[in-house]
mmCIF file of C-alpha atoms in Angstrom:
data_model
loop_
_atom_site.group_PDB
_atom_site.id
_atom_site.type_symbol
_atom_site.label_atom_id
_atom_site.label_comp_id
_atom_site.label_asym_id
_atom_site.label_seq_id
_atom_site.Cartn_x
_atom_site.Cartn_y
_atom_site.Cartn_z
ATOM 1 C CA MET A 291 26.507 -38.625 3.161
ATOM 2 C CA ARG A 292 27.846 -37.590 6.547
ATOM 3 C CA SER A 293 29.653 -40.102 8.788
ATOM 4 C CA PRO A 294 29.239 -43.109 6.479
ATOM 5 C CA ASP A 295 31.438 -45.292 8.689
ATOM 6 C CA THR A 296 28.900 -45.126 11.513
ATOM 7 C CA TRP A 297 25.959 -46.246 9.381
ATOM 8 C CA HIS A 298 24.681 -49.783 9.821
ATOM 9 C CA PRO A 299 21.819 -51.659 8.123
ATOM 10 C CA SER A 300 18.432 -51.371 9.778
ATOM 11 C CA PHE A 301 15.304 -53.081 8.515
ATOM 12 C CA VAL A 302 16.629 -54.143 5.097
ATOM 13 C CA GLN A 303 19.149 -56.965 4.976
ATOM 14 C CA GLN A 304 20.931 -58.744 2.139
ATOM 15 C CA LEU A 305 20.528 -62.516 1.983
ATOM 16 C CA PRO A 306 23.334 -64.908 1.020
ATOM 17 C CA ASP A 307 21.810 -65.321 -2.464
ATOM 18 C CA GLY A 308 22.018 -61.547 -3.086
ATOM 19 C CA ARG A 309 18.335 -60.779 -2.607
ATOM 20 C CA PHE A 310 17.137 -58.215 -0.084
ATOM 21 C CA ALA A 311 14.563 -58.924 2.608
ATOM 22 C CA ALA A 312 13.072 -57.281 5.666
ATOM 23 C CA ASN A 313 15.058 -57.652 8.872
ATOM 24 C CA LEU A 314 12.075 -58.031 11.164
ATOM 25 C CA GLY A 315 14.227 -57.931 14.275
ATOM 26 C CA ALA A 316 14.978 -54.263 13.556
ATOM 27 C CA VAL A 317 11.375 -53.244 12.844
ATOM 28 C CA TYR A 318 8.665 -51.981 15.182
ATOM 29 C CA GLY A 319 6.691 -55.130 15.947
ATOM 30 C CA GLY A 320 3.412 -53.653 14.741
ATOM 31 C CA SER A 321 4.855 -52.902 11.295
ATOM 32 C CA GLN A 322 6.429 -56.258 10.496
ATOM 33 C CA HIS A 323 3.819 -57.213 7.912
ATOM 34 C CA ILE A 324 3.828 -53.983 5.902
ATOM 35 C CA THR A 325 7.633 -53.789 6.074
ATOM 36 C CA THR A 326 7.915 -57.240 4.510
ATOM 37 C CA LEU A 327 5.584 -56.254 1.674
ATOM 38 C CA GLN A 328 7.269 -52.915 1.073
ATOM 39 C CA VAL A 329 10.816 -54.286 1.018
ATOM 40 C CA ASN A 330 9.711 -56.970 -1.442
ATOM 41 C CA ALA A 331 8.182 -54.269 -3.656
ATOM 42 C CA LEU A 332 10.839 -51.540 -3.343
ATOM 43 C CA GLY A 333 14.045 -53.549 -3.232
ATOM 44 C CA PRO A 334 13.928 -54.706 -6.883
ATOM 45 C CA LEU A 335 12.884 -51.229 -8.074
ATOM 46 C CA ILE A 336 15.802 -49.537 -6.346
ATOM 47 C CA ARG A 337 18.155 -52.158 -7.681
ATOM 48 C CA GLN A 338 16.849 -51.633 -11.205
ATOM 49 C CA HIS A 339 16.712 -47.835 -11.315
ATOM 50 C CA ALA A 340 19.198 -46.303 -8.816
ATOM 51 C CA ARG A 341 22.255 -44.890 -10.579
ATOM 52 C CA GLY A 342 24.771 -42.011 -10.445
ATOM 53 C CA GLU A 343 24.376 -39.191 -7.941
ATOM 54 C CA LEU A 344 21.555 -40.079 -5.537
ATOM 55 C CA LEU A 345 19.542 -37.935 -3.118
ATOM 56 C CA ASP A 346 17.833 -39.707 -0.224
ATOM 57 C CA ALA A 347 15.307 -37.048 0.822
ATOM 58 C CA ALA A 348 14.058 -37.225 4.425
ATOM 59 C CA CYS A 349 16.397 -40.168 4.760
ATOM 60 C CA GLY A 350 15.475 -41.474 8.203
ATOM 61 C CA GLN A 351 17.637 -44.515 9.021
ATOM 62 C CA LEU A 352 18.651 -44.917 5.356
ATOM 63 C CA PRO A 353 17.117 -48.399 5.383
ATOM 64 C CA TYR A 354 17.666 -48.978 1.662
ATOM 65 C CA MET A 355 21.253 -47.748 1.468
ATOM 66 C CA GLU A 356 22.543 -51.309 1.408
ATOM 67 C CA VAL A 357 20.589 -51.745 -1.834
ATOM 68 C CA TYR A 358 21.610 -48.540 -3.643
ATOM 69 C CA ARG A 359 25.120 -47.882 -2.314
ATOM 70 C CA PRO A 360 26.957 -50.178 -4.791
ATOM 71 C CA LEU A 361 24.940 -48.751 -7.704
ATOM 72 C CA THR A 362 25.643 -45.063 -7.157
ATOM 73 C CA THR A 363 28.611 -42.718 -7.531
ATOM 74 C CA GLY A 364 27.577 -40.332 -4.750
ATOM 75 C CA ILE A 365 24.971 -40.196 -1.965
ATOM 76 C CA THR A 366 23.446 -37.054 -0.466
ATOM 77 C CA CYS A 367 21.064 -37.258 2.491
ATOM 78 C CA THR A 368 18.641 -34.713 3.885
ATOM 79 C CA ASP A 369 16.618 -34.471 7.055
ATOM 80 C CA LEU A 370 14.420 -31.807 8.573
ATOM 81 C CA ASP A 371 17.135 -30.558 10.942
ATOM 82 C CA ASN A 372 20.881 -30.796 11.539
ATOM 83 C CA GLN A 373 20.619 -33.367 14.333
ATOM 84 C CA HIS A 374 20.478 -36.365 12.012
ATOM 85 C CA PRO A 375 23.854 -38.178 12.121
ATOM 86 C CA HIS A 376 23.985 -38.869 8.370
ATOM 87 C CA ALA A 377 22.196 -35.863 6.846
ATOM 88 C CA ASP A 378 24.416 -33.615 4.751
ATOM 89 C CA VAL A 379 21.960 -30.752 4.815
ATOM 90 C CA ALA A 380 18.762 -29.766 6.608
ATOM 91 C CA CYS A 381 15.875 -29.540 4.177
ATOM 92 C CA ASP A 382 12.236 -28.665 4.715
ATOM 93 C CA LEU A 383 10.614 -30.406 1.759
ATOM 94 C CA THR A 384 7.659 -28.020 1.870
ATOM 95 C CA HIS A 385 9.933 -25.153 0.700
ATOM 96 C CA ARG A 386 12.514 -24.770 -2.044
ATOM 97 C CA TRP A 387 15.157 -27.466 -1.708
ATOM 98 C CA PRO A 388 18.772 -26.277 -1.226
ATOM 99 C CA PHE A 389 20.084 -27.850 -4.424
ATOM 100 C CA ALA A 390 20.800 -26.473 -7.879
ATOM 101 C CA ASP A 391 18.765 -27.538 -10.887
ATOM 102 C CA GLN A 392 19.696 -30.890 -12.438
ATOM 103 C CA THR A 393 21.954 -32.055 -9.591
ATOM 104 C CA PHE A 394 20.937 -35.701 -9.183
ATOM 105 C CA ASP A 395 20.444 -38.809 -11.313
ATOM 106 C CA THR A 396 18.273 -40.620 -8.757
ATOM 107 C CA LEU A 397 16.024 -39.315 -6.008
ATOM 108 C CA LEU A 398 14.394 -41.342 -3.232
ATOM 109 C CA LEU A 399 11.205 -40.073 -1.606
ATOM 110 C CA LEU A 400 10.121 -43.001 0.531
ATOM 111 C CA ASP A 401 7.005 -42.775 2.707
ATOM 112 C CA VAL A 402 7.386 -39.012 2.931
ATOM 113 C CA ILE A 403 4.610 -37.181 1.098
ATOM 114 C CA ALA A 404 1.919 -38.346 3.541
ATOM 115 C CA HIS A 405 3.571 -35.965 6.003
ATOM 116 C CA LEU A 406 3.754 -32.957 3.674
ATOM 117 C CA GLU A 407 1.075 -30.289 3.546
ATOM 118 C CA HIS A 408 1.815 -29.675 -0.138
ATOM 119 C CA PRO A 409 3.031 -32.951 -1.679
ATOM 120 C CA ALA A 410 2.720 -31.667 -5.261
ATOM 121 C CA HIS A 411 5.339 -29.024 -4.421
ATOM 122 C CA ALA A 412 7.758 -31.735 -3.272
ATOM 123 C CA LEU A 413 7.341 -33.629 -6.534
ATOM 124 C CA LYS A 414 7.990 -30.459 -8.531
ATOM 125 C CA GLU A 415 11.146 -29.809 -6.509
ATOM 126 C CA ALA A 416 12.212 -33.409 -7.067
ATOM 127 C CA ALA A 417 11.802 -32.930 -10.819
ATOM 128 C CA ARG A 418 13.754 -29.656 -10.710
ATOM 129 C CA CYS A 419 16.669 -31.309 -8.913
ATOM 130 C CA LEU A 420 16.810 -34.297 -11.265
ATOM 131 C CA ARG A 421 18.881 -34.305 -14.428
ATOM 132 C CA PRO A 422 17.087 -35.055 -17.715
ATOM 133 C CA GLY A 423 16.424 -38.781 -17.714
ATOM 134 C CA GLY A 424 16.851 -38.916 -13.934
ATOM 135 C CA LYS A 425 14.473 -41.032 -11.897
ATOM 136 C CA LEU A 426 12.345 -40.555 -8.799
ATOM 137 C CA ILE A 427 11.735 -43.711 -6.740
ATOM 138 C CA HIS A 428 8.808 -43.163 -4.466
ATOM 139 C CA SER A 429 6.577 -45.030 -2.015
ATOM 140 C CA THR A 430 3.587 -43.968 0.025
ATOM 141 C CA PRO A 431 0.912 -45.649 2.186
ATOM 142 C CA PHE A 432 -2.783 -45.732 1.384
ATOM 143 C CA ALA A 433 -5.024 -47.898 3.622
ATOM 144 C CA TYR A 434 -2.775 -47.451 6.638
ATOM 145 C CA TRP A 435 -2.805 -45.950 10.112
ATOM 146 C CA ILE A 436 -1.772 -42.352 10.840
ATOM 147 C CA SER A 437 1.797 -43.255 11.669
ATOM 148 C CA MET A 438 3.027 -39.824 12.823
ATOM 149 C CA PHE A 439 -0.110 -38.315 14.353
ATOM 150 C CA PRO A 440 -0.940 -35.485 13.974
ATOM 151 C CA ASP A 441 1.676 -34.656 11.317
ATOM 152 C CA GLU A 442 0.030 -36.458 8.441
ATOM 153 C CA TYR A 443 -1.967 -34.992 5.572
ATOM 154 C CA TYR A 444 -2.466 -37.320 2.589
ATOM 155 C CA HIS A 445 -2.681 -40.968 1.674
ATOM 156 C CA PRO A 446 -3.004 -40.425 -2.101
ATOM 157 C CA THR A 447 -4.554 -42.825 -4.568
ATOM 158 C CA GLY A 448 -2.735 -44.059 -7.628
ATOM 159 C CA THR A 449 -4.721 -41.556 -9.693
ATOM 160 C CA ALA A 450 -3.508 -38.677 -7.523
ATOM 161 C CA LEU A 451 0.099 -39.883 -7.764
ATOM 162 C CA ARG A 452 -0.172 -40.070 -11.539
ATOM 163 C CA LEU A 453 -1.643 -36.556 -11.681
ATOM 164 C CA MET A 454 1.010 -34.988 -9.428
ATOM 165 C CA SER A 455 3.829 -36.729 -11.288
ATOM 166 C CA GLY A 456 2.552 -35.493 -14.634
ATOM 167 C CA GLN A 457 2.110 -31.953 -13.362
ATOM 168 C CA SER A 458 5.706 -31.957 -12.123
ATOM 169 C CA GLY A 459 7.019 -32.853 -15.582
ATOM 170 C CA MET A 460 7.813 -36.510 -14.989
ATOM 171 C CA HIS A 461 6.793 -39.580 -16.945
ATOM 172 C CA ILE A 462 5.684 -42.612 -14.925
ATOM 173 C CA LEU A 463 7.615 -45.801 -15.640
ATOM 174 C CA HIS A 464 6.108 -47.838 -12.811
ATOM 175 C CA LEU A 465 3.072 -47.288 -10.590
ATOM 176 C CA GLU A 466 1.816 -50.307 -8.694
ATOM 177 C CA PRO A 467 -0.065 -50.937 -5.459
ATOM 178 C CA TYR A 468 1.243 -53.414 -2.947
ATOM 179 C CA GLY A 469 -1.014 -55.432 -0.705
ATOM 180 C CA GLY A 470 -4.769 -55.794 -0.924
ATOM 181 C CA TYR A 471 -7.729 -56.332 1.397
ATOM 182 C CA PRO A 472 -6.194 -59.371 3.189
ATOM 183 C CA ASP A 473 -2.957 -57.469 3.741
ATOM 184 C CA VAL A 474 -4.837 -54.478 5.149
ATOM 185 C CA LEU A 475 -6.535 -56.867 7.576
ATOM 186 C CA LEU A 476 -3.242 -58.494 8.530
ATOM 187 C CA ASP A 477 -1.561 -55.132 9.014
ATOM 188 C CA THR A 478 -4.440 -53.975 11.233
ATOM 189 C CA LEU A 479 -4.091 -57.116 13.356
ATOM 190 C CA ASN A 480 -0.335 -56.599 13.460
ATOM 191 C CA LYS A 481 -0.788 -53.079 14.847
ATOM 192 C CA GLY A 482 -2.601 -54.538 17.850
ATOM 193 C CA ALA A 483 -0.065 -57.332 18.283
ATOM 194 C CA ALA A 484 3.237 -55.497 18.333
ATOM 195 C CA SER A 485 5.059 -57.381 21.054
ATOM 196 C CA GLY A 486 5.168 -60.338 23.382
ATOM 197 C CA TRP A 487 2.845 -63.297 23.071
ATOM 198 C CA ARG A 488 0.426 -61.335 20.886
ATOM 199 C CA ASN A 489 3.118 -60.771 18.275
ATOM 200 C CA ARG A 490 4.150 -64.417 18.367
ATOM 201 C CA LEU A 491 0.514 -65.446 17.954
ATOM 202 C CA PHE A 492 0.092 -62.989 15.063
ATOM 203 C CA ARG A 493 3.143 -64.340 13.246
ATOM 204 C CA MET A 494 1.859 -67.902 13.613
ATOM 205 C CA PHE A 495 -1.576 -66.856 12.339
ATOM 206 C CA LYS A 496 -0.097 -64.924 9.416
ATOM 207 C CA SER A 497 2.126 -67.827 8.383
ATOM 208 C CA GLN A 498 -0.980 -69.955 7.898
ATOM 209 C CA VAL A 499 -3.156 -67.280 6.276
ATOM 210 C CA ILE A 500 -0.652 -66.391 3.535
ATOM 211 C CA LYS A 501 -0.596 -70.036 2.428
ATOM 212 C CA THR A 502 -4.301 -70.023 1.618
ATOM 213 C CA ARG A 503 -5.829 -69.607 -1.792
ATOM 214 C CA TRP A 504 -8.194 -66.996 -0.327
ATOM 215 C CA TYR A 505 -5.232 -64.784 0.593
ATOM 216 C CA ARG A 506 -3.706 -64.967 -2.861
ATOM 217 C CA ARG A 507 -6.956 -64.588 -4.813
ATOM 218 C CA SER A 508 -8.415 -61.824 -2.660
ATOM 219 C CA ASN A 509 -5.196 -59.803 -2.754
ATOM 220 C CA GLU A 510 -5.073 -60.061 -6.528
ATOM 221 C CA LYS A 511 -8.726 -59.040 -6.781
ATOM 222 C CA THR A 512 -8.505 -56.061 -4.400
ATOM 223 C CA ARG A 513 -4.956 -54.738 -4.851
ATOM 224 C CA TYR A 514 -6.181 -51.819 -6.992
ATOM 225 C CA SER A 515 -9.338 -51.025 -4.994
ATOM 226 C CA TYR A 516 -7.992 -51.641 -1.470
ATOM 227 C CA PRO A 517 -4.175 -51.280 -1.547
ATOM 228 C CA LEU A 518 -2.014 -50.993 1.509
ATOM 229 C CA GLY A 519 0.356 -48.648 -0.343
ATOM 230 C CA TYR A 520 2.002 -47.732 -3.651
ATOM 231 C CA THR A 521 5.427 -47.786 -5.253
ATOM 232 C CA LEU A 522 6.250 -45.456 -8.101
ATOM 233 C CA VAL A 523 9.156 -44.778 -10.456
ATOM 234 C CA ALA A 524 8.963 -41.597 -12.549
ATOM 235 C CA GLN A 525 11.489 -40.245 -15.045
ATOM 236 C CA LYS A 526 12.213 -36.617 -15.812
ATOM 237 C CA VAL A 527 11.509 -35.991 -19.472
#
């Protein structure tokens, strides 16, 4: 990782009890709801599976580095160009990655494949770069807005993720949706209430909705048929 001393936590923060939670003050106001759900889903997975030499592919702000840094022996970051302050190497994930076979023990591919024209290729490259037994930790949206219009191609289902992982030579250890129909509704409302009094009103409304039995029961009933997104952990066999 380049310039590690200049990195600072962004939308993931560690609580006094050691757990990790979303830092909503550092998040775009319209994405506060989905960020909370994703951090709650991804944080424990990263803590459980991240080990050894880690590649954070298309690293962005490295929001989860606070989670994986104490678990790893080395961190490599990539971005699409050389302008990123922490990227060690520019890497277009739609082509061959600039790493030798079996370089990494852990690979993060977080909310990336929606923006790739050939996501199956990226998963095959991830498998090539992992050592035997190495793990890919992956997240992707499903029932979600086009966040980087027009550079977005796929919001894959769980079935598609399972197929692509298998074709790349990886065995799935964990594949779970997060959110359900109520969370899709809340996220849609959140997108229209990103700031000011609308955001304050949304947060008040959400705080009451998530206490209801309808919210809990409907999410449980629809999480597989109407998910907001998926988390996945796959292991190279």
